[in-house]
Amino acid sequence: MASSTLRLDGGRRKDLEHAARILRSGGLVAFPTETVYGLGARGLDPAAVARIFEAKGRPGDNPIILHVTNFDAARPLWNIENKDSDAILERCEKLAKRFWPGPLTIVNYKSSLVPDITTGNLDKAGVRAPDHPVARELIQLVGEPLAAPSANISGRVSPTTAEHVLQTLDGRIDAIVDGGECRLGIESTVVDVTKKTAVLLRPGALSEIDIRSLCGSLTIHGDAAASESRAASPGLRHKHYSPLIAKIRLAGASVIHQFWKSDAAILLRKSTFEQFNKTIGARNAITEVLPDDAPEFARLLYSALYRMENARPNIAILETPPETTDGTWRAIRDRLERAAS
Ligand code: TXA
Ligand code: MG
């Protein structure tokens, strides 16, 4: 295991070349994507992928997403010889042409190029083309797909800055490429395209409305409430997105009202904050106020959770998100429910 983690600058060509050399020799490098920071390794090299599982403390049955630059690079990773392959491949191509590079992970039957360890022994591989110049440049320089889960110790909150990455992985990985704050701040949407109807395995930065507009229909499997039955994506059964706080509760306005003058940390939307701030008065305890707009809320959420965690409150109350699937609210609800579970 790496004992000191090299800091590299995503804005410098020499640093990217250095990062690519480390990756090519089987090392672990965290790098920025438009969603969250990923922990990269050569995705088709079982020994390199094994180091990801070790550094993260990740359960072996949790599959890792392969990162490529475009559809042509994804195609050989999928098995296109099975019987429904033409229709499936056509769906993959349509989705990739419309949403790549971008926050969509496409799950399809894997080819023999992809080692079992990468997919957690599943017969399917998740692939996406990230929309971030540093990620794209690195994949290009390494010249092969990069396996990259979120760059955090397993179970913890995904990182949206280099500082977040170092908070849990410093000394456990070879290097980190700093590319500033992630533009979207919430993970990619994961869709399985092998069924008659496409299946949403994890809600994420790409809204299901966009996917439906292209696939016609979409089966929803992404709700935390449905997690028991989600054998399709074993990773979603594991504890996830969880800040290190003794007690975390998801609650509506009446509970927030009750805790307003307590020392509980509270994370809430701006409109709710303003209402109570006016009627009850200012708080002394930790208060994280996030925008009412879903994509903006998503972008800032993980930084707020890291700040909360670092403030070490005994209890944190997270405001229940709106019951809508608009924007990225379903994805936000999913993450907050897991954080509090
Ligand atoms: O935005 C993202 O997706 C980020 C960036 C770095 O690309 N990556 C990320 O990876 O969030 P990770 O490993 O933290 O989460 C990937 C999720 C897991 O819940 C995993 O179970 C699911 O995607 N997944 C990956 N490959 C899969 C597959 N073959 N079948 C089913 N689910 C899969
Ligand atoms: Mg993760």
PDB file of C-alpha atoms in Angstrom, residues 94-242:
ATOM      1  CA  LYS A  94     -28.318   5.792 -28.825  1.00  0.00           C
ATOM      2  CA  LEU A  95     -27.710   6.536 -25.152  1.00  0.00           C
ATOM      3  CA  ALA A  96     -23.985   7.059 -25.628  1.00  0.00           C
ATOM      4  CA  LYS A  97     -24.430   9.302 -28.663  1.00  0.00           C
ATOM      5  CA  ARG A  98     -26.902  11.457 -26.769  1.00  0.00           C
ATOM      6  CA  PHE A  99     -25.402  11.587 -23.272  1.00  0.00           C
ATOM      7  CA  TRP A 100     -21.644  10.898 -23.553  1.00  0.00           C
ATOM      8  CA  PRO A 101     -19.420  12.350 -22.477  1.00  0.00           C
ATOM      9  CA  GLY A 102     -21.570  12.794 -19.397  1.00  0.00           C
ATOM     10  CA  PRO A 103     -22.969  11.431 -16.130  1.00  0.00           C
ATOM     11  CA  LEU A 104     -24.523   8.209 -17.480  1.00  0.00           C
ATOM     12  CA  THR A 105     -23.192   4.703 -16.744  1.00  0.00           C
ATOM     13  CA  ILE A 106     -24.446   2.040 -19.142  1.00  0.00           C
ATOM     14  CA  VAL A 107     -24.614  -1.558 -17.851  1.00  0.00           C
ATOM     15  CA  ASN A 108     -24.516  -4.316 -20.495  1.00  0.00           C
ATOM     16  CA  TYR A 109     -23.233  -7.932 -20.708  1.00  0.00           C
ATOM     17  CA  LYS A 110     -19.447  -7.909 -20.437  1.00  0.00           C
ATOM     18  CA  SER A 111     -16.952  -9.299 -22.912  1.00  0.00           C
ATOM     19  CA  SER A 112     -14.033 -11.544 -21.937  1.00  0.00           C
ATOM     20  CA  LEU A 113     -11.736  -8.496 -21.971  1.00  0.00           C
ATOM     21  CA  VAL A 114     -13.208  -7.408 -18.645  1.00  0.00           C
ATOM     22  CA  PRO A 115     -11.863  -9.376 -15.642  1.00  0.00           C
ATOM     23  CA  ASP A 116     -14.373 -10.776 -13.132  1.00  0.00           C
ATOM     24  CA  ILE A 117     -12.831  -8.787 -10.290  1.00  0.00           C
ATOM     25  CA  THR A 118     -13.762  -5.507 -12.027  1.00  0.00           C
ATOM     26  CA  THR A 119     -17.449  -6.442 -12.199  1.00  0.00           C
ATOM     27  CA  GLY A 120     -17.621  -8.051  -8.746  1.00  0.00           C
ATOM     28  CA  ASN A 121     -18.159 -11.409 -10.513  1.00  0.00           C
ATOM     29  CA  LEU A 122     -21.271 -10.171 -12.317  1.00  0.00           C
ATOM     30  CA  ASP A 123     -21.670 -10.968 -16.008  1.00  0.00           C
ATOM     31  CA  LYS A 124     -22.305  -7.288 -16.800  1.00  0.00           C
ATOM     32  CA  ALA A 125     -20.004  -4.274 -17.016  1.00  0.00           C
ATOM     33  CA  GLY A 126     -20.881  -0.646 -16.287  1.00  0.00           C
ATOM     34  CA  VAL A 127     -19.149   1.829 -18.601  1.00  0.00           C
ATOM     35  CA  ARG A 128     -19.185   5.608 -18.871  1.00  0.00           C
ATOM     36  CA  ALA A 129     -17.342   8.420 -20.654  1.00  0.00           C
ATOM     37  CA  PRO A 130     -16.724  11.214 -18.129  1.00  0.00           C
ATOM     38  CA  ASP A 131     -17.053  14.842 -19.234  1.00  0.00           C
ATOM     39  CA  HIS A 132     -13.991  16.364 -17.613  1.00  0.00           C
ATOM     40  CA  PRO A 133     -10.849  17.407 -19.482  1.00  0.00           C
ATOM     41  CA  VAL A 134      -8.509  15.908 -16.853  1.00  0.00           C
ATOM     42  CA  ALA A 135     -10.323  12.555 -16.825  1.00  0.00           C
ATOM     43  CA  ARG A 136     -10.437  12.402 -20.619  1.00  0.00           C
ATOM     44  CA  GLU A 137      -6.770  13.330 -20.955  1.00  0.00           C
ATOM     45  CA  LEU A 138      -5.718  10.689 -18.417  1.00  0.00           C
ATOM     46  CA  ILE A 139      -7.710   7.916 -20.107  1.00  0.00           C
ATOM     47  CA  GLN A 140      -6.181   8.964 -23.416  1.00  0.00           C
ATOM     48  CA  LEU A 141      -2.626   9.007 -22.030  1.00  0.00           C
ATOM     49  CA  VAL A 142      -3.004   5.599 -20.357  1.00  0.00           C
ATOM     50  CA  GLY A 143      -4.540   4.255 -23.550  1.00  0.00           C
ATOM     51  CA  GLU A 144      -6.994   1.845 -21.940  1.00  0.00           C
ATOM     52  CA  PRO A 145     -10.162   1.925 -19.813  1.00  0.00           C
ATOM     53  CA  LEU A 146      -9.772   3.106 -16.225  1.00  0.00           C
ATOM     54  CA  ALA A 147     -11.725   1.414 -13.461  1.00  0.00           C
ATOM     55  CA  ALA A 148     -12.809   4.145 -11.055  1.00  0.00           C
ATOM     56  CA  PRO A 149     -15.187   4.013  -8.115  1.00  0.00           C
ATOM     57  CA  SER A 150     -15.722   7.191  -6.103  1.00  0.00           C
ATOM     58  CA  ALA A 151     -12.451   8.098  -4.364  1.00  0.00           C
ATOM     59  CA  ASN A 152     -13.463   7.523  -0.738  1.00  0.00           C
ATOM     60  CA  ILE A 153     -13.128   4.763   1.844  1.00  0.00           C
ATOM     61  CA  SER A 154     -16.015   2.385   1.239  1.00  0.00           C
ATOM     62  CA  GLY A 155     -19.277   3.522   2.802  1.00  0.00           C
ATOM     63  CA  ARG A 156     -18.299   7.175   3.213  1.00  0.00           C
ATOM     64  CA  VAL A 157     -19.428  10.298   1.369  1.00  0.00           C
ATOM     65  CA  SER A 158     -18.183  10.693  -2.235  1.00  0.00           C
ATOM     66  CA  PRO A 159     -15.524  13.401  -2.702  1.00  0.00           C
ATOM     67  CA  THR A 160     -16.090  16.536  -4.781  1.00  0.00           C
ATOM     68  CA  THR A 161     -12.719  18.152  -3.994  1.00  0.00           C
ATOM     69  CA  ALA A 162      -9.128  16.880  -3.679  1.00  0.00           C
ATOM     70  CA  GLU A 163      -9.264  17.689   0.054  1.00  0.00           C
ATOM     71  CA  HIS A 164     -12.242  15.335   0.486  1.00  0.00           C
ATOM     72  CA  VAL A 165     -10.278  12.549  -1.233  1.00  0.00           C
ATOM     73  CA  LEU A 166      -7.258  13.042   1.025  1.00  0.00           C
ATOM     74  CA  GLN A 167      -9.478  13.049   4.084  1.00  0.00           C
ATOM     75  CA  THR A 168     -10.081   9.299   3.737  1.00  0.00           C
ATOM     76  CA  LEU A 169      -7.424   8.040   1.291  1.00  0.00           C
ATOM     77  CA  ASP A 170      -4.234  10.005   2.069  1.00  0.00           C
ATOM     78  CA  GLY A 171      -1.384   7.504   2.344  1.00  0.00           C
ATOM     79  CA  ARG A 172      -3.504   4.712   0.859  1.00  0.00           C
ATOM     80  CA  ILE A 173      -3.178   5.713  -2.808  1.00  0.00           C
ATOM     81  CA  ASP A 174      -0.190   6.615  -5.004  1.00  0.00           C
ATOM     82  CA  ALA A 175      -1.317  10.029  -6.231  1.00  0.00           C
ATOM     83  CA  ILE A 176      -4.140  12.515  -6.596  1.00  0.00           C
ATOM     84  CA  VAL A 177      -4.660  14.892  -9.498  1.00  0.00           C
ATOM     85  CA  ASP A 178      -6.272  18.091  -8.209  1.00  0.00           C
ATOM     86  CA  GLY A 179      -8.795  19.517 -10.653  1.00  0.00           C
ATOM     87  CA  GLY A 180     -10.754  21.777  -8.308  1.00  0.00           C
ATOM     88  CA  GLU A 181     -14.411  21.298  -7.444  1.00  0.00           C
ATOM     89  CA  CYS A 182     -16.550  18.844  -9.405  1.00  0.00           C
ATOM     90  CA  ARG A 183     -19.109  20.601 -11.611  1.00  0.00           C
ATOM     91  CA  LEU A 184     -22.100  18.320 -10.896  1.00  0.00           C
ATOM     92  CA  GLY A 185     -21.221  17.018  -7.426  1.00  0.00           C
ATOM     93  CA  ILE A 186     -23.369  13.858  -7.462  1.00  0.00           C
ATOM     94  CA  GLU A 187     -22.581  10.484  -9.044  1.00  0.00           C
ATOM     95  CA  SER A 188     -23.585   9.278 -12.498  1.00  0.00           C
ATOM     96  CA  THR A 189     -26.960   7.697 -13.232  1.00  0.00           C
ATOM     97  CA  VAL A 190     -26.568   3.910 -13.679  1.00  0.00           C
ATOM     98  CA  VAL A 191     -28.849   2.203 -16.236  1.00  0.00           C
ATOM     99  CA  ASP A 192     -29.030  -1.518 -17.140  1.00  0.00           C
ATOM    100  CA  VAL A 193     -29.964  -1.826 -20.810  1.00  0.00           C
ATOM    101  CA  THR A 194     -30.160  -5.638 -21.031  1.00  0.00           C
ATOM    102  CA  LYS A 195     -33.856  -5.968 -20.152  1.00  0.00           C
ATOM    103  CA  LYS A 196     -36.821  -5.284 -22.454  1.00  0.00           C
ATOM    104  CA  THR A 197     -37.265  -2.034 -20.577  1.00  0.00           C
ATOM    105  CA  ALA A 198     -34.161  -0.173 -19.423  1.00  0.00           C
ATOM    106  CA  VAL A 199     -33.704  -0.316 -15.638  1.00  0.00           C
ATOM    107  CA  LEU A 200     -32.529   2.588 -13.465  1.00  0.00           C
ATOM    108  CA  LEU A 201     -30.095   0.964 -10.987  1.00  0.00           C
ATOM    109  CA  ARG A 202     -28.892   4.181  -9.371  1.00  0.00           C
ATOM    110  CA  PRO A 203     -30.473   7.615  -9.773  1.00  0.00           C
ATOM    111  CA  GLY A 204     -27.826  10.252 -10.421  1.00  0.00           C
ATOM    112  CA  ALA A 205     -26.799  13.458 -12.116  1.00  0.00           C
ATOM    113  CA  LEU A 206     -28.541  12.649 -15.412  1.00  0.00           C
ATOM    114  CA  SER A 207     -32.285  12.945 -14.819  1.00  0.00           C
ATOM    115  CA  GLU A 208     -34.572  10.005 -15.555  1.00  0.00           C
ATOM    116  CA  ILE A 209     -36.729  12.326 -17.649  1.00  0.00           C
ATOM    117  CA  ASP A 210     -33.837  12.668 -20.102  1.00  0.00           C
ATOM    118  CA  ILE A 211     -33.323   8.899 -20.242  1.00  0.00           C
ATOM    119  CA  ARG A 212     -37.043   8.247 -20.726  1.00  0.00           C
ATOM    120  CA  SER A 213     -37.131  10.727 -23.587  1.00  0.00           C
ATOM    121  CA  LEU A 214     -34.714   8.425 -25.382  1.00  0.00           C
ATOM    122  CA  CYS A 215     -35.608   4.902 -24.150  1.00  0.00           C
ATOM    123  CA  GLY A 216     -39.378   5.384 -24.082  1.00  0.00           C
ATOM    124  CA  SER A 217     -39.792   3.735 -20.700  1.00  0.00           C
ATOM    125  CA  LEU A 218     -37.611   3.132 -17.689  1.00  0.00           C
ATOM    126  CA  THR A 219     -38.088   0.762 -14.751  1.00  0.00           C
ATOM    127  CA  ILE A 220     -37.150   2.415 -11.480  1.00  0.00           C
ATOM    128  CA  HIS A 221     -34.952   0.347  -9.188  1.00  0.00           C
ATOM    129  CA  GLY A 222     -33.014   3.194  -7.683  1.00  0.00           C
ATOM    130  CA  ASP A 223     -35.046   4.096  -4.614  1.00  0.00           C
ATOM    131  CA  ALA A 224     -33.395   3.313  -1.295  1.00  0.00           C
ATOM    132  CA  ALA A 225     -36.797   1.938  -0.245  1.00  0.00           C
ATOM    133  CA  ALA A 226     -36.490  -0.811  -2.861  1.00  0.00           C
ATOM    134  CA  SER A 227     -32.933  -1.673  -1.889  1.00  0.00           C
ATOM    135  CA  GLU A 228     -33.712  -5.129  -0.475  1.00  0.00           C
ATOM    136  CA  SER A 229     -34.654  -6.469  -3.878  1.00  0.00           C
ATOM    137  CA  ARG A 230     -31.760  -4.919  -5.714  1.00  0.00           C
ATOM    138  CA  ALA A 231     -29.640  -7.969  -6.439  1.00  0.00           C
ATOM    139  CA  ALA A 232     -28.945  -6.446  -9.856  1.00  0.00           C
ATOM    140  CA  SER A 233     -26.550  -3.898  -8.393  1.00  0.00           C
ATOM    141  CA  PRO A 234     -25.003  -5.452  -5.288  1.00  0.00           C
ATOM    142  CA  GLY A 235     -23.156  -2.238  -4.483  1.00  0.00           C
ATOM    143  CA  LEU A 236     -26.418  -0.545  -3.701  1.00  0.00           C
ATOM    144  CA  ARG A 237     -27.072  -2.964  -0.825  1.00  0.00           C
ATOM    145  CA  HIS A 238     -23.961  -1.893   1.015  1.00  0.00           C
ATOM    146  CA  LYS A 239     -23.780   1.018   3.422  1.00  0.00           C
ATOM    147  CA  HIS A 240     -23.068   4.101   1.360  1.00  0.00           C
ATOM    148  CA  TYR A 241     -22.722   7.867   1.312  1.00  0.00           C
ATOM    149  CA  SER A 242     -22.500   7.967   5.067  1.00  0.00           C
TER     150      SER A 242
END
